[in-house]
JSON list of C-alpha atoms in Angstrom, two decimals:
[
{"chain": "A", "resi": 1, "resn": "UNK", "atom": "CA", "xyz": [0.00, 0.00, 0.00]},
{"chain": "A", "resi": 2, "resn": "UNK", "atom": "CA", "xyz": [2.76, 2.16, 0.66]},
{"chain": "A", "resi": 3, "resn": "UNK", "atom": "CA", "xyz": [4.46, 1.87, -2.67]},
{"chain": "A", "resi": 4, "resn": "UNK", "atom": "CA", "xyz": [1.52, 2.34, -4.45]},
{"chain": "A", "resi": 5, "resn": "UNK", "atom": "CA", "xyz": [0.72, 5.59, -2.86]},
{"chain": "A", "resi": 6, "resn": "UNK", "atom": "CA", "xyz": [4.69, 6.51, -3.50]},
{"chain": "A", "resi": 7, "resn": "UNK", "atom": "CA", "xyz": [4.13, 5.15, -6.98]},
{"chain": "A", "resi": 8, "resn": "UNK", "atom": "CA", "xyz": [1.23, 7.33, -7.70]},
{"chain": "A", "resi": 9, "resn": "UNK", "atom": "CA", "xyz": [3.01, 10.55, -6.02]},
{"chain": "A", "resi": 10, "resn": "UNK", "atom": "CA", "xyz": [5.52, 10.18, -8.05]},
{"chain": "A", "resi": 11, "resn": "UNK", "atom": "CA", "xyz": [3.48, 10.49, -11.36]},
{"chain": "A", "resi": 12, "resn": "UNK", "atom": "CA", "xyz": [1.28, 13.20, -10.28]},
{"chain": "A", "resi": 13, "resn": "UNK", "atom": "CA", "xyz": [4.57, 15.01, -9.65]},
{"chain": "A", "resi": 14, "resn": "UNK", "atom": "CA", "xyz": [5.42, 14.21, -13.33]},
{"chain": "A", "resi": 15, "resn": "UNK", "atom": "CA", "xyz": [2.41, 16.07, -14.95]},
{"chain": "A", "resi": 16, "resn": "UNK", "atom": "CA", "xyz": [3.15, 19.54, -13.04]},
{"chain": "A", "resi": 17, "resn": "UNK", "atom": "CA", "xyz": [2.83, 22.57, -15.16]},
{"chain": "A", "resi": 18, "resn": "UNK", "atom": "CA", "xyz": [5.04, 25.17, -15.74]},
{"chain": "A", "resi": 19, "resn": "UNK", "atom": "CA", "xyz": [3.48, 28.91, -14.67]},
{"chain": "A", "resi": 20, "resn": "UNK", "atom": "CA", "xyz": [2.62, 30.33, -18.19]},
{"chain": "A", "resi": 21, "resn": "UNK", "atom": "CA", "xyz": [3.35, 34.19, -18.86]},
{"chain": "A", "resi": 22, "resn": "UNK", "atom": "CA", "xyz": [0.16, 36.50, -19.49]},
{"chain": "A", "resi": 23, "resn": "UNK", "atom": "CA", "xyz": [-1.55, 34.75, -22.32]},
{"chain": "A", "resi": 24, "resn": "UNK", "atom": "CA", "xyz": [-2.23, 37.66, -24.64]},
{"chain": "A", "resi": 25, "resn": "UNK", "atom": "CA", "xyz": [1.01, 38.90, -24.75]},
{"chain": "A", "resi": 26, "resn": "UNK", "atom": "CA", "xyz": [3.03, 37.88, -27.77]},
{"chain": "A", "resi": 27, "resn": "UNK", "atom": "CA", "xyz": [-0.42, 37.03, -29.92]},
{"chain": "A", "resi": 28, "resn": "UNK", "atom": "CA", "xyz": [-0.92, 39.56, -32.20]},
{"chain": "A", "resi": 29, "resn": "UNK", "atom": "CA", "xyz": [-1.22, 42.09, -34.09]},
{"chain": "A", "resi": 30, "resn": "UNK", "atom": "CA", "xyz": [-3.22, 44.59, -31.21]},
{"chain": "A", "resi": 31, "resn": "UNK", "atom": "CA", "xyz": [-4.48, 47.95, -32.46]},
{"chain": "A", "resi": 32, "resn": "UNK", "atom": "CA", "xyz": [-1.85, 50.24, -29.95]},
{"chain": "A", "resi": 33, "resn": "UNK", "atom": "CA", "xyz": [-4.60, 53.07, -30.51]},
{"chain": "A", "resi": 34, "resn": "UNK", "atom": "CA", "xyz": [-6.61, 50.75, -27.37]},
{"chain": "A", "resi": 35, "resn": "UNK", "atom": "CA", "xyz": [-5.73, 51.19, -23.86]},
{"chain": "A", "resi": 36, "resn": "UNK", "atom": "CA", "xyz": [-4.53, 48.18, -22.48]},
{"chain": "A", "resi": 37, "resn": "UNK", "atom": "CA", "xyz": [-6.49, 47.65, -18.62]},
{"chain": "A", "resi": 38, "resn": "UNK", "atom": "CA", "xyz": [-3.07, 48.24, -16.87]},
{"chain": "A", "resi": 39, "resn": "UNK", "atom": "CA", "xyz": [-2.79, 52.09, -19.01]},
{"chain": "A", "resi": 40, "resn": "UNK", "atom": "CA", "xyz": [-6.75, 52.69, -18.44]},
{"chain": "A", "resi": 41, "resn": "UNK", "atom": "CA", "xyz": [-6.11, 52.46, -14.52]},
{"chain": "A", "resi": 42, "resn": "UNK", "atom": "CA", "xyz": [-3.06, 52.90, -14.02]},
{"chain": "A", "resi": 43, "resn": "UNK", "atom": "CA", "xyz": [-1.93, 49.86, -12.29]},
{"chain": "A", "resi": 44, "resn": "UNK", "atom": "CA", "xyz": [-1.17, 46.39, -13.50]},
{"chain": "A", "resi": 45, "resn": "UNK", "atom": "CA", "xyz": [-4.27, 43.95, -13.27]},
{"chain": "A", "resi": 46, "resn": "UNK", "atom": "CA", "xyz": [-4.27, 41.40, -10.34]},
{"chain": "A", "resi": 47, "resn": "UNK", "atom": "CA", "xyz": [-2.19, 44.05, -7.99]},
{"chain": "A", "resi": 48, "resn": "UNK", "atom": "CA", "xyz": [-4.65, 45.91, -6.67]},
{"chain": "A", "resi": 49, "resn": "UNK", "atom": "CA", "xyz": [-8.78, 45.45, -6.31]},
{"chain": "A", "resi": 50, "resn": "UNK", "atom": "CA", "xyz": [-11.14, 46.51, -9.41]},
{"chain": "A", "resi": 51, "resn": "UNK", "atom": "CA", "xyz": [-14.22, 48.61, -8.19]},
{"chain": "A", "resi": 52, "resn": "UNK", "atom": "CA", "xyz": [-16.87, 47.36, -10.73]},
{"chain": "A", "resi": 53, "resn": "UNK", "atom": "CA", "xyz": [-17.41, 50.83, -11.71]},
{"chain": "A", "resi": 54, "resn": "UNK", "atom": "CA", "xyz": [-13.49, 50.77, -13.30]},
{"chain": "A", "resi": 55, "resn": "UNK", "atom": "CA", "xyz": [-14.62, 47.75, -14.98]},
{"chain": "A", "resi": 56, "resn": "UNK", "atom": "CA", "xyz": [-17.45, 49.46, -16.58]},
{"chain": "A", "resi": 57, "resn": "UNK", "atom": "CA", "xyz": [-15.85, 51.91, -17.38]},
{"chain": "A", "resi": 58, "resn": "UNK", "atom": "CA", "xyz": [-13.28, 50.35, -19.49]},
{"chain": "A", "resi": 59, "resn": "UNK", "atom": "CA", "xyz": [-15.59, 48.14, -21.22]},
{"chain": "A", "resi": 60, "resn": "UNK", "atom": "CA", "xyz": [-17.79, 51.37, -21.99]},
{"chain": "A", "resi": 61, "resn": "UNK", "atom": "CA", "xyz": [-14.60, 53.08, -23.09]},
{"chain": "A", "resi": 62, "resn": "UNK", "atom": "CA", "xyz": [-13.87, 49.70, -25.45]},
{"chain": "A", "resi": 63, "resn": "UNK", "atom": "CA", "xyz": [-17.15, 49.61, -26.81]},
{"chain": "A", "resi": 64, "resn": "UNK", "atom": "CA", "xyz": [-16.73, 53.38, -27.90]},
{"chain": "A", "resi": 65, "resn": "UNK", "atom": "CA", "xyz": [-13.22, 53.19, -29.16]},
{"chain": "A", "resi": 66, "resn": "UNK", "atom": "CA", "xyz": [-13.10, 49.92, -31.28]},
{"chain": "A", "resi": 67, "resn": "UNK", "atom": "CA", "xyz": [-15.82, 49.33, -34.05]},
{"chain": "A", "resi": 68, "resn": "UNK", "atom": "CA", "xyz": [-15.24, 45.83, -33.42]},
{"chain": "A", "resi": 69, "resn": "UNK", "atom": "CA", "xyz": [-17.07, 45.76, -29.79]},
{"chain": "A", "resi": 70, "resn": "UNK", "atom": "CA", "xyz": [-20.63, 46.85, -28.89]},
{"chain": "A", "resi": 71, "resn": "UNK", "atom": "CA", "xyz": [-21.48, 47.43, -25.37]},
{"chain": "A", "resi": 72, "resn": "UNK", "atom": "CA", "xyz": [-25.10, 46.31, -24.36]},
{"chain": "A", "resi": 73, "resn": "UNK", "atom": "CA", "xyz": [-26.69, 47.47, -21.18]},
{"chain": "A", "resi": 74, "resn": "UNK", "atom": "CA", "xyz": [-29.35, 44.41, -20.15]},
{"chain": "A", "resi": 75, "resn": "UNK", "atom": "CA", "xyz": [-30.39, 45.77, -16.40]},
{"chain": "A", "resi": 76, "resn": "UNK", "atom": "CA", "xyz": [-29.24, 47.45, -12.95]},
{"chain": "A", "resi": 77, "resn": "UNK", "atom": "CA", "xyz": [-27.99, 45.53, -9.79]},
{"chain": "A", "resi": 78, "resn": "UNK", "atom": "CA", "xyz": [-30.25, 46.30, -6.52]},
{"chain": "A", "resi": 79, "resn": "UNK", "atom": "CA", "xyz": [-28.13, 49.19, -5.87]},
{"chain": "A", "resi": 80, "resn": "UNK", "atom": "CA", "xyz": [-28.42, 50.45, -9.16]},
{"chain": "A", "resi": 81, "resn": "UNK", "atom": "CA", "xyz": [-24.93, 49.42, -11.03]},
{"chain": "A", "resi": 82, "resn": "UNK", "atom": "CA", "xyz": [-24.63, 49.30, -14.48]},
{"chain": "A", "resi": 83, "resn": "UNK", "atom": "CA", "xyz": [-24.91, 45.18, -16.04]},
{"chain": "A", "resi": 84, "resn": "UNK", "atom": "CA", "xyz": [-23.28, 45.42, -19.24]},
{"chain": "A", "resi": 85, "resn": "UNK", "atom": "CA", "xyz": [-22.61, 42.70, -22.06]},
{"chain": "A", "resi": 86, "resn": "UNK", "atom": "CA", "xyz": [-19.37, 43.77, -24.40]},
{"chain": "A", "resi": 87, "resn": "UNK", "atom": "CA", "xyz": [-19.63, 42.19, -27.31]},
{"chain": "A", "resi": 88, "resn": "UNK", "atom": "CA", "xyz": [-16.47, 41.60, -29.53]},
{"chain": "A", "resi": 89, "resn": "UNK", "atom": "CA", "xyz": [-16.48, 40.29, -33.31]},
{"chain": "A", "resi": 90, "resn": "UNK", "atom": "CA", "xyz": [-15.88, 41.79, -36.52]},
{"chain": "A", "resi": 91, "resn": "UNK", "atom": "CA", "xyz": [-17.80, 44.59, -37.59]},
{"chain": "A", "resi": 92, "resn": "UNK", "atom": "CA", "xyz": [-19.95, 42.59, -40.31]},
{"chain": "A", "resi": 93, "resn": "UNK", "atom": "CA", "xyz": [-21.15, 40.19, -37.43]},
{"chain": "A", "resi": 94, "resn": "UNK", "atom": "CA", "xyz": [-21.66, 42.69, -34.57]},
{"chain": "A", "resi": 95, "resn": "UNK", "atom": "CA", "xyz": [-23.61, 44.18, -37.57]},
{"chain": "A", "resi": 96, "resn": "UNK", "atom": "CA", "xyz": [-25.77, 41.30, -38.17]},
{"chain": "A", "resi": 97, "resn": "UNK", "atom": "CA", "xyz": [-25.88, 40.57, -34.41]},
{"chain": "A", "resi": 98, "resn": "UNK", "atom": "CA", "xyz": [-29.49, 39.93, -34.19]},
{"chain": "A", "resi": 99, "resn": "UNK", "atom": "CA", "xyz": [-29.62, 37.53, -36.93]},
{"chain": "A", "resi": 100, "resn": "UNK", "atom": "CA", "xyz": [-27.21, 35.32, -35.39]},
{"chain": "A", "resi": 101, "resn": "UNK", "atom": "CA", "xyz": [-28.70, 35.40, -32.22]},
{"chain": "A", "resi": 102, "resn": "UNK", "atom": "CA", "xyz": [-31.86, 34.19, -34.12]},
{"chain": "A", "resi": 103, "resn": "UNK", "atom": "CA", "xyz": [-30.09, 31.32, -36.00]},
{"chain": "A", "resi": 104, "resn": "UNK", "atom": "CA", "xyz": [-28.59, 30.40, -32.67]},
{"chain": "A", "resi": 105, "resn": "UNK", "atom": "CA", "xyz": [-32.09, 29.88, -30.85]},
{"chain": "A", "resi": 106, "resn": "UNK", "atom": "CA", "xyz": [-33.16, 27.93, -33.80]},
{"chain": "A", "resi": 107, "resn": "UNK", "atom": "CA", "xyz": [-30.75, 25.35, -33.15]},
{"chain": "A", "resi": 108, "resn": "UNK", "atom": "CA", "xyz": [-30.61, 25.90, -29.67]},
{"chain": "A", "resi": 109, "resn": "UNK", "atom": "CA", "xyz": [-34.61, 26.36, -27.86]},
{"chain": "A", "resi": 110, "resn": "UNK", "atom": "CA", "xyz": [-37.17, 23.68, -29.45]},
{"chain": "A", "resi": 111, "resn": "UNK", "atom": "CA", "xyz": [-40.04, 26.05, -28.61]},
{"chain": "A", "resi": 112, "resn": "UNK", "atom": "CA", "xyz": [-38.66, 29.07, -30.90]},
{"chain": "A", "resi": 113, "resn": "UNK", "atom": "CA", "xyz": [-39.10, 27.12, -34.02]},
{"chain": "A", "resi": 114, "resn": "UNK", "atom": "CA", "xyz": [-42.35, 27.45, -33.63]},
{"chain": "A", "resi": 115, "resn": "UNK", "atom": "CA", "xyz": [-42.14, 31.14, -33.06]},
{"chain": "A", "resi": 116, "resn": "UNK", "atom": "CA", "xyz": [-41.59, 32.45, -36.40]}
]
């Protein structure tokens, strides 16, 4: 029983993963006209806590900078806070939005084939 447990310790310490760096940061190209989070508040994410009205904010100021997001208000919190859906895609699909969403439910919600 002992081994075994040894055994298996030793090949769960096999599979460890290395820490990765911050996954966005050599994918690109990135329009450098866009704030990153860390220039927008002025401290590097993870380092200090994010009021959610900073996080609105910055997904406001995305969906006003980049044609290629679209911010969508969808309700308040009890105390009256912004809810906010930012949605990114090229600007042909966040044109056609609603028709995709449509599609989607077609394949997705029995009932809204019968709707139209």
């Amino acid at each position: 029983m002992r081994f075994t447990l040894i055994f298996f310790a030793f090949i769960i310490s096999l599979n460890s993963v290395k820490a990765q760096d911050y996954f966005l940061e050599n994918n690109g190209p990135y329009d450098n006209t866009i704030l990153s989070p860390e220039q927008y508040l002025g401290y590097e994410i993870g380092f200090e806590h994010t009021r959610h009205d900073l996080i609105v904010a910055y997904l406001k100021y995305l969906g006003n900078i980049s044609d290629k997001a679209q911010i969508i208000k969808y309700g308040e919190t009890h105390e009256g806070r912004d809810l906010i859906m930012l949605t990114v895609s090229t600007t042909e699909n966040l044109n056609n939005l609603e028709n995709i969403k449509n599609e989607h439910l077609k394949h997705t919600v029995p009932w809204y084939q019968n709707k139209n």
